[in-house]
mmCIF file of C-alpha atoms in Angstrom:
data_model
loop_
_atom_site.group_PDB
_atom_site.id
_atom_site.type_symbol
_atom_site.label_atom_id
_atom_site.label_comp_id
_atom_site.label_asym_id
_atom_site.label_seq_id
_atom_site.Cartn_x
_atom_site.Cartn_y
_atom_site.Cartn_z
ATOM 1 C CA UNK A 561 34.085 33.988 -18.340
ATOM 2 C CA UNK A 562 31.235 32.188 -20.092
ATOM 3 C CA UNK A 563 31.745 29.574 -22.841
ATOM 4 C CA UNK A 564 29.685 29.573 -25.682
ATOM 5 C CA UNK A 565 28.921 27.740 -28.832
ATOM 6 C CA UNK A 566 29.191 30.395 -31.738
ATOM 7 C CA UNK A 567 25.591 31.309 -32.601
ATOM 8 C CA UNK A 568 25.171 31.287 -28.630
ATOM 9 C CA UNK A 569 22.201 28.504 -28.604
ATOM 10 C CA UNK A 570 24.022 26.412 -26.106
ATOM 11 C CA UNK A 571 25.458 28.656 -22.834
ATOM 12 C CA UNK A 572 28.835 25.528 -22.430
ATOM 13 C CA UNK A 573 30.258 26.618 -19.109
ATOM 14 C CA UNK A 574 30.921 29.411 -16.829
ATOM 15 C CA UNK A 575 34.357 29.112 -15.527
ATOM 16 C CA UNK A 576 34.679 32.576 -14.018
ATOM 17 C CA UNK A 577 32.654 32.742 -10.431
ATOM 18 C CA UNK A 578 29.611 34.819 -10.557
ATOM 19 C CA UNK A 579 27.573 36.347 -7.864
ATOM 20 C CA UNK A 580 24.367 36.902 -10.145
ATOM 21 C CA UNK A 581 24.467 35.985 -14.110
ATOM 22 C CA UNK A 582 21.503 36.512 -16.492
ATOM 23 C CA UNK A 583 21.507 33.776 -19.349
ATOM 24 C CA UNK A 584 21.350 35.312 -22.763
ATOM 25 C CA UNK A 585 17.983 35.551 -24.319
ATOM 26 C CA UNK A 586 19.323 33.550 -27.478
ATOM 27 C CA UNK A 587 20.209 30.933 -25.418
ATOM 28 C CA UNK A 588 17.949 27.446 -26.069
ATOM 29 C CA UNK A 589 20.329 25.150 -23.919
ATOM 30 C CA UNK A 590 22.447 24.756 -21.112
ATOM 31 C CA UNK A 591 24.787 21.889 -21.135
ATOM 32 C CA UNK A 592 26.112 19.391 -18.249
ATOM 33 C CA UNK A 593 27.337 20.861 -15.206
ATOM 34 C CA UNK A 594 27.228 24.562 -16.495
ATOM 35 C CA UNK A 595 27.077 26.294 -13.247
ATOM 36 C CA UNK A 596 28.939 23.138 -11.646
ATOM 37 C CA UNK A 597 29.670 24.187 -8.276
ATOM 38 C CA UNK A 598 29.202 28.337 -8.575
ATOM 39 C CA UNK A 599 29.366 28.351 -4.465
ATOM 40 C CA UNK A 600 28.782 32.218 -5.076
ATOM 41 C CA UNK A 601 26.184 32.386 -7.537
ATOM 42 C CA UNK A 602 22.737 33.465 -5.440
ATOM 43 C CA UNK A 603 20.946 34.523 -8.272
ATOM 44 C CA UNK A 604 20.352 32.825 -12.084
ATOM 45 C CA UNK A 605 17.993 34.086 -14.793
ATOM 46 C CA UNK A 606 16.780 32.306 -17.008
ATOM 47 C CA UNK A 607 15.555 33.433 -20.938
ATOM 48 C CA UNK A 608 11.775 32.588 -21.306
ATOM 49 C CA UNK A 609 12.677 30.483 -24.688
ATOM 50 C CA UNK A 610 14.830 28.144 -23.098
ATOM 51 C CA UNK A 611 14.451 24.911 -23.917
ATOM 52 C CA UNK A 612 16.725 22.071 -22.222
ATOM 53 C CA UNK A 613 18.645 22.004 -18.991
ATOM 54 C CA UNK A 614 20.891 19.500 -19.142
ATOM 55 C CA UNK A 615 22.191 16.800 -16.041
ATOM 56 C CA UNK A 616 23.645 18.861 -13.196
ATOM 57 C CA UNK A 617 23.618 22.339 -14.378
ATOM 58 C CA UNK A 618 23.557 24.027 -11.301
ATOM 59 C CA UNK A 619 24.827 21.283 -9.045
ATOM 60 C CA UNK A 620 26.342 21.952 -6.111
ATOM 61 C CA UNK A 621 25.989 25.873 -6.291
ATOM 62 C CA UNK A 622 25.442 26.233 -2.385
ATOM 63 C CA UNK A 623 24.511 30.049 -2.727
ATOM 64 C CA UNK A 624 21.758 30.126 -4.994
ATOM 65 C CA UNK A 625 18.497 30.800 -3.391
ATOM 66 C CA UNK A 626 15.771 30.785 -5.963
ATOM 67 C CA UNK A 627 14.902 29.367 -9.584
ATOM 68 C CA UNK A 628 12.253 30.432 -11.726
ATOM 69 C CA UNK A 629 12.398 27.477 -14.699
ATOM 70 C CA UNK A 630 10.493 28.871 -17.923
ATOM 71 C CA UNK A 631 7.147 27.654 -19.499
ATOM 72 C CA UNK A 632 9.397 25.780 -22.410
ATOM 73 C CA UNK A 633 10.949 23.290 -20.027
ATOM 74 C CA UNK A 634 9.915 19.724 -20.417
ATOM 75 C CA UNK A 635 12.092 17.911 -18.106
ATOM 76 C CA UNK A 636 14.390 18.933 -15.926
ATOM 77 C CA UNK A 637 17.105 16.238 -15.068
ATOM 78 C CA UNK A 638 18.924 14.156 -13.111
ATOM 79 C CA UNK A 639 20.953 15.999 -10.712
ATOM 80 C CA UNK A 640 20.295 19.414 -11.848
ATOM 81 C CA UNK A 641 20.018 21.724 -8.742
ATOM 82 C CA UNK A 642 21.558 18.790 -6.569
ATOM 83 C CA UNK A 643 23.658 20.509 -3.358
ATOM 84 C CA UNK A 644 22.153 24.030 -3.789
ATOM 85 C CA UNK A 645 21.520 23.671 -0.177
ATOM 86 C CA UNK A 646 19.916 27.291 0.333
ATOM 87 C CA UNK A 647 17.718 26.822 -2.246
ATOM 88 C CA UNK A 648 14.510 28.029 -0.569
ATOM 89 C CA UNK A 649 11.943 28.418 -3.635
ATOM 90 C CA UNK A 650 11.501 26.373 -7.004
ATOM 91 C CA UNK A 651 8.756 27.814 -9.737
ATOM 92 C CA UNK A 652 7.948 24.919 -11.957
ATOM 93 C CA UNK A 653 5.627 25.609 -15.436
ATOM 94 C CA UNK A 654 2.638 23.761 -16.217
ATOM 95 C CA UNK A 655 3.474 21.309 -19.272
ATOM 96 C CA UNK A 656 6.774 19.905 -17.397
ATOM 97 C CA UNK A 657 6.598 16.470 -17.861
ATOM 98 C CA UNK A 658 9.408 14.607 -15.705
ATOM 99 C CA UNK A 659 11.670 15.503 -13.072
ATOM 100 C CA UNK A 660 14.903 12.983 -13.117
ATOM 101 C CA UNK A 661 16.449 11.195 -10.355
ATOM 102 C CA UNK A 662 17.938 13.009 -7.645
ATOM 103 C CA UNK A 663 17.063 16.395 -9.153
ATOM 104 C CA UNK A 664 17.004 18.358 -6.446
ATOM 105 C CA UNK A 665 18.726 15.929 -4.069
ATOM 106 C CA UNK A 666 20.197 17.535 -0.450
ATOM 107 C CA UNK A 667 18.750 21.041 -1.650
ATOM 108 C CA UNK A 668 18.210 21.754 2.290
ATOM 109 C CA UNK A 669 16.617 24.672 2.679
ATOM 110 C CA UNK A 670 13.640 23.921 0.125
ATOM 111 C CA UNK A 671 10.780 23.969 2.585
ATOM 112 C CA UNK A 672 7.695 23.276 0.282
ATOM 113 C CA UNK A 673 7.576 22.982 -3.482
ATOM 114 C CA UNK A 674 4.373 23.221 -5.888
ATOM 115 C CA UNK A 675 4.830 20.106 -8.693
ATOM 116 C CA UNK A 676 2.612 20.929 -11.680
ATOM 117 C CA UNK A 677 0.269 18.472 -12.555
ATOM 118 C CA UNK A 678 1.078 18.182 -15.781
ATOM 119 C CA UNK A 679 4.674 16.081 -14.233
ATOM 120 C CA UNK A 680 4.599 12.184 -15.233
ATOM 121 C CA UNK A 681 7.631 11.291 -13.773
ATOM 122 C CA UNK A 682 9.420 11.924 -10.291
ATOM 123 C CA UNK A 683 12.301 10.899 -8.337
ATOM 124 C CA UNK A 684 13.828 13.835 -7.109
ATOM 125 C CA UNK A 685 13.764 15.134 -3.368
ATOM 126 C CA UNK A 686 16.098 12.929 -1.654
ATOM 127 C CA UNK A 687 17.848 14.467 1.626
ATOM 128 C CA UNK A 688 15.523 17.918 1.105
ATOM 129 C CA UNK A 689 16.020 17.915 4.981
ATOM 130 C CA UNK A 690 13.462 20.871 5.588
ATOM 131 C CA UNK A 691 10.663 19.763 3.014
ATOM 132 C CA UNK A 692 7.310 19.787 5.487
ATOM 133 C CA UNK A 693 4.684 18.640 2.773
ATOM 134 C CA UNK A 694 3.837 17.508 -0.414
ATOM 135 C CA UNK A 695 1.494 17.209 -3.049
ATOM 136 C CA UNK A 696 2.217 14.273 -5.568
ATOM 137 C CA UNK A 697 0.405 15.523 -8.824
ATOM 138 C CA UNK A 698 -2.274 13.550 -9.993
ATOM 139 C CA UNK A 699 -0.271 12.416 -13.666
ATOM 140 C CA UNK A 700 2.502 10.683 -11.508
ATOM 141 C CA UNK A 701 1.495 6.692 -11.096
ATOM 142 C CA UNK A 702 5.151 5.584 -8.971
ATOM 143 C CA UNK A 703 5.091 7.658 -6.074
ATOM 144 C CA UNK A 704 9.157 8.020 -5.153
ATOM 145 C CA UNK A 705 12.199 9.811 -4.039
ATOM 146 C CA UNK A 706 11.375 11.713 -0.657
ATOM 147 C CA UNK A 707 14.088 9.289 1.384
ATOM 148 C CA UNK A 708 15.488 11.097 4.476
ATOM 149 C CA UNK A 709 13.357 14.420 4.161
ATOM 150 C CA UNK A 710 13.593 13.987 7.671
ATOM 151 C CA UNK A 711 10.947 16.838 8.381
ATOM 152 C CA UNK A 712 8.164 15.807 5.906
ATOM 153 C CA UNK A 713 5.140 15.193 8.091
ATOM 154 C CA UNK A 714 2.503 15.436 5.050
ATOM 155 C CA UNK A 715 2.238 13.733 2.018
ATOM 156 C CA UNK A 716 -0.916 13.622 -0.006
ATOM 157 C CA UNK A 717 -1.438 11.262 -2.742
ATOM 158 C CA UNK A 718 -4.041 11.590 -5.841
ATOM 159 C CA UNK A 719 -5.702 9.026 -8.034
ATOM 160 C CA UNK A 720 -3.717 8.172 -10.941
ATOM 161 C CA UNK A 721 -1.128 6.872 -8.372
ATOM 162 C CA UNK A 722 -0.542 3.085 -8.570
ATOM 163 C CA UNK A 723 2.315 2.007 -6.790
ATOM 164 C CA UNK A 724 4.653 3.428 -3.702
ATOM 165 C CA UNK A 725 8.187 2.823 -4.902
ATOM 166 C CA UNK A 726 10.691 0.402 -2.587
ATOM 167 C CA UNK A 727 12.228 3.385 -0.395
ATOM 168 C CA UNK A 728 9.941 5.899 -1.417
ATOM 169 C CA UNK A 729 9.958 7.346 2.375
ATOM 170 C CA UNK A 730 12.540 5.671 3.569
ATOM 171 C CA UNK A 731 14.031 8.025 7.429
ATOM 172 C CA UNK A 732 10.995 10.391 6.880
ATOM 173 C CA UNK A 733 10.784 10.122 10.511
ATOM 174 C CA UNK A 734 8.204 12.959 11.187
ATOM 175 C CA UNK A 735 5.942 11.843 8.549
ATOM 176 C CA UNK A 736 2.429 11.475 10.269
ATOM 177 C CA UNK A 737 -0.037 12.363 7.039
ATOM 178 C CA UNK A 738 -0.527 10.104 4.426
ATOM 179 C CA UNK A 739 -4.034 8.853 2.288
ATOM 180 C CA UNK A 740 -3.865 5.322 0.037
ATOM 181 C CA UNK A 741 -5.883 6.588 -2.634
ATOM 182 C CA UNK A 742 -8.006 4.308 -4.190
ATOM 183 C CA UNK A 743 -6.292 3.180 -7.559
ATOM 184 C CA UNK A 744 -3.169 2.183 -5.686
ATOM 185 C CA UNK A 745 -1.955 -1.275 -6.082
ATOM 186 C CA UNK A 746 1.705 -1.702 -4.598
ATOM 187 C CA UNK A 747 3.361 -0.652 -1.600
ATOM 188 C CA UNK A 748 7.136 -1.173 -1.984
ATOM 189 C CA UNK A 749 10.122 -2.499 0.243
ATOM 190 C CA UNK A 750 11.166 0.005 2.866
ATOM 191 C CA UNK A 751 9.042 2.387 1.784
ATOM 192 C CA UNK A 752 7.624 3.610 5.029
ATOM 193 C CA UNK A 753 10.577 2.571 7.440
ATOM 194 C CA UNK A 754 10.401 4.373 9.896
ATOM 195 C CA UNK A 755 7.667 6.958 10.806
ATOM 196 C CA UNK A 756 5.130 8.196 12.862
ATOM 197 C CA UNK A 757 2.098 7.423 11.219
ATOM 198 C CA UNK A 758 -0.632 6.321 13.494
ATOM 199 C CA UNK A 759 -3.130 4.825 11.405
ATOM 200 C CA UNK A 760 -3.462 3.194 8.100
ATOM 201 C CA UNK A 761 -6.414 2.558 5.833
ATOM 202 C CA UNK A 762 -5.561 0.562 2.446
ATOM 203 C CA UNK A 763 -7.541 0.892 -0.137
ATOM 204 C CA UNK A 764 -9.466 -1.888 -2.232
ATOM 205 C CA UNK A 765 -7.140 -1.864 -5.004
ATOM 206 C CA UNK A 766 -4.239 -3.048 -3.042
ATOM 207 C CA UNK A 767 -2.904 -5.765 -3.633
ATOM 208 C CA UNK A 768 0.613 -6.107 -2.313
ATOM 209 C CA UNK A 769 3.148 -4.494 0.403
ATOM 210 C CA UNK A 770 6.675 -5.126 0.289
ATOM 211 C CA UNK A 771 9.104 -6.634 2.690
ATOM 212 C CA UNK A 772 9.374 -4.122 5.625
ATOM 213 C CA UNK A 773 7.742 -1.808 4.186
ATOM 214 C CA UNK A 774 6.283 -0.331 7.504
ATOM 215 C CA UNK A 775 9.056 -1.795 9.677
ATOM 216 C CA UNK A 776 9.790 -0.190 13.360
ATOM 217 C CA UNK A 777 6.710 2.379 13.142
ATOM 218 C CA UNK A 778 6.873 2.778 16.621
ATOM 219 C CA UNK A 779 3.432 4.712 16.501
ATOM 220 C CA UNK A 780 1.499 2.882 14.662
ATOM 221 C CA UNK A 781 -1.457 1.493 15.925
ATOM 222 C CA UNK A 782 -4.124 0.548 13.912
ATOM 223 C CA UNK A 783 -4.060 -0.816 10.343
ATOM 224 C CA UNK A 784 -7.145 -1.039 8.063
ATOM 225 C CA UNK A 785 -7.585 -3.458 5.183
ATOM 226 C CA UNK A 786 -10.043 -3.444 2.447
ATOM 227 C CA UNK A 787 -8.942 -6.021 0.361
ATOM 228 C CA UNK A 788 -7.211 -9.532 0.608
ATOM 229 C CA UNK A 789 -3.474 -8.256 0.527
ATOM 230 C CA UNK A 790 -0.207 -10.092 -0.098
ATOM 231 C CA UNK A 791 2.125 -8.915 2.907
ATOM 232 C CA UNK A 792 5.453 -9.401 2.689
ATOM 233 C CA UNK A 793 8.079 -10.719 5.410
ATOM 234 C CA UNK A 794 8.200 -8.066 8.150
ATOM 235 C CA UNK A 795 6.144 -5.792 6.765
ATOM 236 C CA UNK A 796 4.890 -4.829 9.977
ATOM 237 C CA UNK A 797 7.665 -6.055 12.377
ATOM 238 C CA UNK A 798 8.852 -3.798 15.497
ATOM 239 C CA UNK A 799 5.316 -2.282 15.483
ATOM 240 C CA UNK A 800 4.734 -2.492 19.942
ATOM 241 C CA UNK A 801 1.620 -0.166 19.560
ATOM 242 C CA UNK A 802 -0.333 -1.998 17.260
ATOM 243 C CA UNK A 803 -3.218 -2.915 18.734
ATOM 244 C CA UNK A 804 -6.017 -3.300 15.752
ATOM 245 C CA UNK A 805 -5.926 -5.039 12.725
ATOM 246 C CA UNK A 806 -9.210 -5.054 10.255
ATOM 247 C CA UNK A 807 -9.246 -7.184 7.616
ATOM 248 C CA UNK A 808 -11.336 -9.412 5.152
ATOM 249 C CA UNK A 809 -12.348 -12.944 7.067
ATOM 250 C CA UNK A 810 -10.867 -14.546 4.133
ATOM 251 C CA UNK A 811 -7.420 -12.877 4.046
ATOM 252 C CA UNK A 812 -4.311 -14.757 5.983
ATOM 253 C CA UNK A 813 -1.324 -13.146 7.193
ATOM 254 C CA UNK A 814 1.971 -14.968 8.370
ATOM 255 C CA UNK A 815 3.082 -14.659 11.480
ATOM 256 C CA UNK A 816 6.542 -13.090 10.701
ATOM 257 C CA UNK A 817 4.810 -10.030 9.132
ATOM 258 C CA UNK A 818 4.138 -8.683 13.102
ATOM 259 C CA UNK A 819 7.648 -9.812 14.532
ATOM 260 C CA UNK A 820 8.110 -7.529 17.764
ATOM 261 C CA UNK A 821 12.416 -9.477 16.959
ATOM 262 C CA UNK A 822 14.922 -6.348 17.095
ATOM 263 C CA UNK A 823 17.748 -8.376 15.826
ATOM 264 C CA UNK A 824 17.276 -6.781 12.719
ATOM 265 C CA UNK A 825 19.782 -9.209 11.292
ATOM 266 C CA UNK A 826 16.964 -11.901 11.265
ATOM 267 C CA UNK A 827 15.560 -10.121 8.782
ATOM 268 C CA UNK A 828 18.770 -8.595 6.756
ATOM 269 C CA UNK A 829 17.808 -4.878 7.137
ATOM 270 C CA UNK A 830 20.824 -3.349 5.837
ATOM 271 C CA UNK A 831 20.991 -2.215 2.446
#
């Protein structure tokens, strides 16, 4: 039920549904969409030489619980485990260097997840509705891909991080933890709309937040700034409890940044 390329390097596809499957140990690859949409496959093991997991291998295989991914594994990409929706626990090696877009996108049941720091490169936990918190590693410098983990309430940042990409937390609504750490220089469109954070302290190093980027934060109310910053149009708009604003004397902000306006059409909030 497996297919095979003939010195059975490359595992092709398994057509035949599987319950549990153990990879060969000669095998160095698995191609494109492998495991596409094994609904019954709850458990995979994987040889400790692999090598490269291609685009989607496991996507959509809505039974599969846990991964172990082996120390040889440099990237894991786009769209790999996307739609295993009880996937509960990821083990990622140190060395893996980039984790592609959407790769675990809408895996639902993935409460936390450990991210080597050893990872440049991130974009990958879109729709993981029960993710709680997360620890961006320190070699990552675009901060991304965490729109509508709708129970994420902590997020914590580390030097080396330099920008916040445009959506990067977009419908995190429980989101209440985040640091700025110093070293960050860009706060993208969207990125923070909505949440519940409270407070805000920017560090020096910023130097620009994006249009809306903390639009309708309903509890948000007080924002520190440390540094003359270039804010956006609504930025801050549909803020009601904001009540204290620090900033540098010489640092101006536009009036439209603070709009309380909820005809969101004013400011073209659709996407």
């Amino acid at each position: 039920g497996v297919v095979y390329n003939s010195d059975k390097t490359r595992l092709i596809f398994c057509f035949k549904k599987k319950d549990t499957f153990v990879v060969p140990a000669s095998v160095r690859i698995i191609e494109s969409q492998a495991f596409c949409n094994q609904t019954s496959l709850k458990s995979v093991t994987l040889p400790e030489d692999l090598e490269e997991i291609h685009s989607g291998a496991f996507i959509g295989c809505t039974s599969l619980k846990e991964i172990n991914i082996p120390k040889g594994i440099s990237r894991i990409n786009s769209a790999t485990f996307a739609g295993c929706t009880l996937l509960e626990y990821v083990s990622l090696p140190e060395g893996l260097i980039h984790l592609g877009n959407d790769a675990f996108w809408h895996c639902d049941s993935l409460e936390e997840i450990r991210l080597p720091d050893s990872i440049r490169e991130m974009n990958s936990f879109q729709c993981c509705r029960s993710l709680r918190r997360i620890v961006v590693p320190k070699g990552v410098s675009v901060a991304g891909g965490f729109a509508f983990c709708t129970s994420l309430r902590t997020v914590v940042l580390q030097e080396g991080v330099t920008k916040i990409a445009d959506y990067a937390f977009r419908f995190c609504d429980e989101l209440c933890r985040i640091n700025f750490p110093e070293g960050l220089r860009e706060i993208g469109a969207r990125a923070f709309y909505p949440s519940r954070l409270s407070s805000v302290v920017f560090p020096k190093s910023l130097e620009e937040i994006g249009c809306e980027a903390f639009y309708h934060n309903k509890a948000l109310r007080r924002i520190t700034f440390n540094s003359v910053v270039k804010i956006d149009q609504a930025s801050f708009a549909c803020t009601p409890a904001l009540k204290i604003i620090l900033k540098p004397k010489e640092m101006k902000i536009d009036d439209d940044v603070f709009a309380q306006d909820t005809a969101l059409d004013k400011y073209g909030f659709w996407d």
